[in-house]
XYZ file of C-alpha atoms in Angstrom:
347
model
C 5.511 -25.123 7.593
C 5.877 -25.027 3.825
C 3.383 -23.235 1.605
C 3.011 -23.562 -2.144
C 1.273 -20.575 -3.756
C -0.394 -20.008 -7.123
C -1.364 -16.667 -8.656
C -4.131 -16.684 -11.262
C -4.152 -13.573 -13.417
C -0.475 -13.145 -12.658
C 0.359 -10.566 -15.334
C -2.288 -7.964 -14.498
C -1.510 -5.047 -12.207
C -2.961 -6.786 -9.141
C -1.243 -10.074 -9.958
C 2.080 -8.340 -10.525
C 1.794 -6.514 -7.211
C 0.996 -9.752 -5.390
C 4.153 -11.268 -6.878
C 6.257 -8.234 -5.932
C 5.118 -8.492 -2.328
C 5.544 -12.263 -2.168
C 9.135 -11.968 -3.393
C 9.940 -9.775 -0.390
C 8.038 -11.891 2.106
C 10.236 -13.393 4.864
C 8.685 -16.821 4.270
C 9.676 -16.717 0.596
C 13.197 -15.585 1.452
C 13.568 -18.391 4.009
C 12.177 -21.044 1.682
C 9.009 -21.622 3.739
C 6.867 -20.267 0.882
C 7.259 -21.079 -2.784
C 5.537 -19.609 -5.839
C 4.477 -22.778 -7.605
C 2.455 -21.509 -10.552
C 1.753 -18.322 -12.461
C -1.419 -18.658 -14.495
C -3.095 -16.455 -17.064
C -5.110 -16.378 -20.255
C -3.842 -14.095 -23.034
C -0.273 -14.226 -21.659
C -0.076 -18.022 -21.417
C 3.112 -19.464 -22.858
C 5.166 -16.310 -22.386
C 8.069 -15.797 -19.976
C 7.255 -13.485 -17.113
C 10.513 -11.636 -17.771
C 9.201 -10.534 -21.165
C 6.099 -9.066 -19.533
C 7.223 -7.863 -16.110
C 10.910 -7.111 -16.105
C 10.648 -5.522 -12.641
C 10.416 -9.061 -11.180
C 13.805 -10.531 -12.179
C 13.602 -13.390 -9.669
C 10.764 -14.873 -11.716
C 11.974 -13.848 -15.171
C 12.293 -17.413 -16.462
C 8.901 -18.575 -15.199
C 6.446 -19.322 -17.991
C 2.837 -18.223 -17.647
C 0.628 -21.292 -17.691
C -2.860 -21.550 -19.106
C -5.248 -21.370 -16.162
C -5.949 -24.952 -15.125
C -8.609 -24.972 -12.432
C -8.135 -28.694 -11.816
C -4.589 -28.040 -10.552
C -5.411 -25.270 -8.092
C -6.399 -27.681 -5.357
C -2.764 -28.837 -5.260
C -1.692 -25.490 -3.803
C -1.917 -24.263 -0.222
C -2.825 -20.688 -1.192
C -4.376 -19.386 -4.408
C -4.595 -15.698 -5.251
C -7.282 -14.847 -7.794
C -6.443 -11.602 -9.612
C -9.182 -11.910 -12.220
C -11.795 -9.539 -13.654
C -15.084 -9.339 -11.774
C -17.401 -12.241 -12.485
C -14.718 -14.845 -13.169
C -13.621 -15.848 -9.666
C -16.790 -17.666 -8.642
C -16.452 -20.248 -11.410
C -12.847 -20.900 -10.427
C -13.371 -20.951 -6.672
C -16.242 -23.416 -6.704
C -13.916 -26.057 -8.149
C -11.145 -25.596 -5.578
C -11.295 -27.780 -2.461
C -11.790 -26.387 1.021
C -8.236 -27.288 2.040
C -6.879 -24.533 -0.216
C -6.901 -20.931 0.962
C -8.428 -18.745 -1.756
C -7.960 -14.974 -1.718
C -10.161 -13.292 -4.312
C -9.120 -9.799 -5.409
C -12.264 -9.332 -7.520
C -15.712 -8.335 -6.266
C -17.440 -11.698 -6.700
C -17.841 -12.446 -2.996
C -17.757 -8.992 -1.376
C -21.453 -8.079 -1.311
C -23.866 -9.894 0.979
C -27.059 -8.754 -0.738
C -27.846 -10.730 -3.899
C -30.115 -8.054 -5.398
C -27.431 -5.386 -4.995
C -24.803 -7.613 -6.590
C -27.000 -8.298 -9.614
C -27.901 -4.622 -9.971
C -24.292 -3.423 -10.026
C -22.536 -6.380 -11.673
C -25.259 -7.822 -13.897
C -24.690 -11.451 -13.005
C -25.961 -14.094 -10.613
C -24.820 -13.645 -7.016
C -22.302 -16.324 -5.980
C -22.557 -15.657 -2.247
C -20.299 -13.817 0.164
C -17.035 -14.625 1.932
C -15.366 -13.125 5.016
C -14.396 -9.597 4.073
C -10.713 -8.735 4.001
C -10.247 -5.452 5.857
C -8.655 -6.673 9.113
C -8.951 -3.187 10.615
C -12.746 -3.531 10.710
C -13.620 -4.711 14.243
C -14.257 -8.450 14.328
C -12.927 -9.070 10.842
C -9.398 -9.947 11.882
C -10.727 -12.876 13.907
C -12.994 -13.987 11.052
C -10.135 -13.856 8.559
C -7.845 -15.941 10.771
C -10.378 -18.756 10.769
C -11.305 -18.494 7.086
C -10.225 -20.509 4.067
C -11.873 -18.057 1.661
C -11.538 -14.265 1.806
C -13.008 -11.515 -0.357
C -10.260 -8.932 -0.723
C -11.834 -5.438 -0.576
C -12.085 -2.919 -3.370
C -9.556 -0.096 -3.451
C -12.074 2.755 -3.093
C -13.932 1.030 -0.229
C -10.637 0.508 1.585
C -9.744 4.203 1.628
C -13.312 5.328 2.367
C -14.043 2.715 5.036
C -10.837 3.376 6.948
C -11.501 7.114 6.758
C -15.017 6.940 8.222
C -15.081 3.807 10.350
C -13.834 5.379 13.616
C -16.475 8.108 13.365
C -19.290 5.693 12.516
C -18.346 3.181 15.188
C -18.126 5.900 17.849
C -21.420 7.489 16.828
C -19.800 10.857 16.133
C -21.703 11.583 12.927
C -25.133 11.496 11.415
C -25.117 8.698 8.825
C -25.175 10.880 5.708
C -21.707 10.694 4.179
C -20.294 12.322 1.074
C -17.120 10.807 -0.373
C -14.867 11.961 -3.202
C -11.918 9.774 -4.172
C -9.215 10.787 -6.633
C -7.502 7.790 -8.187
C -4.654 6.899 -10.495
C -5.182 5.061 -13.762
C -3.800 1.692 -12.593
C -7.064 1.153 -10.732
C -8.748 0.473 -14.067
C -6.563 -2.560 -14.696
C -4.167 -3.453 -17.480
C -6.558 -3.337 -20.397
C -6.260 -1.207 -23.504
C -8.845 1.582 -23.554
C -8.885 5.008 -25.159
C -10.011 6.682 -21.918
C -6.754 5.654 -20.213
C -4.290 6.685 -22.924
C -1.667 9.151 -21.774
C -2.956 11.795 -24.155
C -6.430 11.430 -22.626
C -5.383 11.551 -18.961
C -2.286 13.768 -18.706
C -3.067 17.250 -17.450
C -6.723 16.416 -16.853
C -9.156 15.362 -14.109
C -12.458 13.631 -14.810
C -15.280 12.374 -12.605
C -16.895 9.143 -13.724
C -19.697 6.790 -12.659
C -21.196 9.575 -10.563
C -24.562 9.796 -8.763
C -24.419 6.361 -7.165
C -23.439 4.464 -10.300
C -19.993 3.250 -9.237
C -19.874 -0.408 -8.246
C -17.993 0.346 -5.051
C -20.801 2.497 -3.642
C -22.776 -0.428 -2.145
C -19.574 -1.966 -0.808
C -18.745 1.220 1.103
C -22.307 1.411 2.420
C -22.238 -2.248 3.483
C -19.009 -1.705 5.434
C -20.240 1.373 7.272
C -23.711 -0.019 7.960
C -22.116 -2.919 9.801
C -21.086 -0.505 12.565
C -23.873 2.069 12.489
C -27.008 2.190 14.633
C -28.845 3.883 11.736
C -28.821 3.207 7.972
C -25.894 4.984 6.327
C -26.457 6.942 3.113
C -23.395 7.123 0.861
C -22.839 9.607 -1.956
C -19.651 8.557 -3.740
C -17.847 10.336 -6.570
C -14.645 8.881 -8.087
C -12.296 11.150 -10.013
C -9.639 9.942 -12.464
C -6.303 11.745 -12.175
C -3.057 11.571 -14.175
C -1.355 9.346 -11.575
C -0.120 5.788 -11.875
C -0.797 4.771 -8.271
C -2.706 6.162 -5.350
C -6.126 7.122 -4.032
C -6.789 10.296 -2.084
C -10.191 10.224 -0.399
C -12.048 13.111 1.205
C -15.082 12.113 3.265
C -17.474 14.409 5.094
C -20.536 13.906 7.306
C -22.562 16.075 9.715
C -21.362 15.931 13.311
C -23.788 15.173 16.117
C -24.590 17.899 18.633
C -22.084 18.407 21.411
C -19.198 16.629 19.688
C -15.934 18.579 19.840
C -12.825 18.523 17.689
C -10.901 17.065 20.659
C -13.362 14.168 20.966
C -13.032 13.429 17.268
C -9.254 13.457 17.454
C -9.253 11.220 20.512
C -11.544 8.707 18.819
C -9.283 8.443 15.766
C -6.114 8.262 17.868
C -7.579 5.393 19.875
C -8.691 3.523 16.752
C -5.373 3.909 14.922
C -3.115 3.223 17.899
C -3.505 -0.556 17.672
C -3.383 -0.808 13.891
C 0.014 -1.319 12.221
C -1.168 -0.013 8.838
C -3.072 3.087 9.950
C -1.205 6.330 10.538
C -3.038 9.369 11.891
C -0.975 12.395 10.922
C -0.154 15.248 13.265
C -2.583 18.178 13.223
C -1.871 20.464 10.280
C -0.532 17.688 8.046
C -2.488 16.197 5.165
C -2.197 12.737 3.599
C -0.430 12.564 0.244
C -0.480 9.700 -2.204
C 3.253 10.083 -2.819
C 3.933 9.176 0.819
C 2.246 5.765 0.621
C 3.453 4.521 -2.783
C 4.597 0.922 -2.457
C 3.454 0.650 1.152
C 0.513 -1.034 2.866
C -0.197 2.073 4.923
C -3.292 4.212 5.059
C -2.553 7.776 6.105
C -5.383 9.668 7.778
C -6.241 13.173 8.901
C -9.441 14.258 10.652
C -10.878 17.655 11.567
C -14.129 19.313 12.526
C -15.325 22.019 10.158
C -16.828 24.356 12.765
C -18.625 26.501 10.180
C -20.593 23.673 8.588
C -20.503 21.343 11.615
C -19.201 18.558 9.416
C -16.512 16.009 9.979
C -13.774 16.145 7.323
C -11.541 13.092 6.944
C -8.853 12.535 4.339
C -7.082 9.267 3.608
C -4.327 8.215 1.225
C -3.521 4.680 0.102
C -1.652 2.972 -2.708
C -4.520 1.375 -4.627
C -2.390 -1.562 -5.750
C -0.908 -2.287 -2.316
C -3.231 -1.518 0.610
C -6.078 -1.232 -1.890
C -5.574 -4.703 -3.401
C -2.484 -6.919 -3.224
C -1.269 -5.727 0.173
C -4.647 -6.493 1.682
C -4.498 -9.971 0.141
C -1.045 -10.626 1.642
C -2.194 -9.204 4.987
C -5.081 -11.711 4.985
C -2.785 -14.558 3.931
C -0.522 -13.736 6.861
C -3.419 -13.915 9.306
C -4.714 -17.226 7.931
C -1.318 -18.906 7.653
C 0.023 -17.808 11.027
C 2.646 -15.339 9.838
C 3.031 -11.962 11.555
C 0.351 -9.732 10.050
C 2.927 -7.229 8.834
C 5.217 -9.816 7.183
C 6.327 -8.743 3.714
C 4.361 -5.502 3.870
C 6.154 -2.177 3.928
C 4.956 0.461 6.338
C 7.266 3.056 4.820
C 6.463 4.599 1.454
C 8.874 5.577 -1.289
C 9.892 9.220 -1.041
C 10.595 11.459 -2.805
C-alpha cells in the first residue's frame, strides 16, 4: 500500500500539527505514505522552512496555492481550513479520496442549528470522528469522509460519555473548559496578544453562545434516553496548548461512588487514548502536551449529589490533528495508534 497525502491549510496551527504527526508516522518513515502537497492561501509561494522551522524534514517544500482540481489525485486530503470553507472544497473532490475535515462544516446533523451558530447554509453531515464514541469506530473505518471533532467537544464528550451511556446522571450537565490560546487559530487579533492574555483568565461566548455547545449536546444526546441540557462556559488562559474541562451533573438516586468508578474503568479499559487516573490524582494539561491522550478523573460529590469529572487534552493533538490521524489510521488499515504518542512531554 502506498498513500499520497495532501494538507490544505498547511501553515495554520492544525495543519502544522498534522504535518508533525505525519512525519513521525511509521508509514511515512517506511515510505508507504508520502506528503505530496502542502497547500495554502496567504502563505502560497513560501518555503515551509521559513514559516515552520520545527519541521526541518519539509523545510524546502513550497506552499502551493490551493488547487481544488488537483485534490482528487491524492489518496488522503486533510482540510485544516476556517469554518465554512471546507464544504466548497470537499464537494469537488471525488469519492475515491479520503477527506478529513478539521473544521465544523460537517459536524452538526441539524441544519437549523448549523445556520444559527455558523450563519451559513448547512452542507450536510459526515461520520463524526471520535472513535471512542460507541459505534463510531466502525462507521469511521467504512467512511471516505470524516468530520474531525471540535477540541472542546472532544474533552467534554469523553468526560461525560461513560456517565451518560450508563445512565448514571440526570441529563443536566454544566461544563467549564479552560483553554490555551492556540485554539483560536493562527490569526492576528488583539485579544490574543501576549500583553492581553498573560497573567489573566477570561470567559468568553458564555450563556450558550459558543459554537461548540450544540456539538457537545449532539454527542451526548446520541447516548441518552432523555434530552441532554448543556451549559458550557469556555475560559481563555495564558497557555499555548491544552484544555482542562470540568463537567458536573446530578447523580441518579442510589448510585454510589464505587459504581461510578467501575463504569469509567470499564469504558476506559479498552481505549488506547483514554487514561483514568488513580483516585486522588487530577488531570493536568502539562501531562498531555504533544500526546493523543485524554486524561480523566471522576468522583461523586456526596454533599451536592453531583458527578464531577475532569479531563485534560492537548487541543492541537487529541483535540484536532491527532483525531484526524487516528481516523486516517482506521480508514487506511493502519494500527489505530500509529504515529500517535500516548506519552506526554514532561516536565
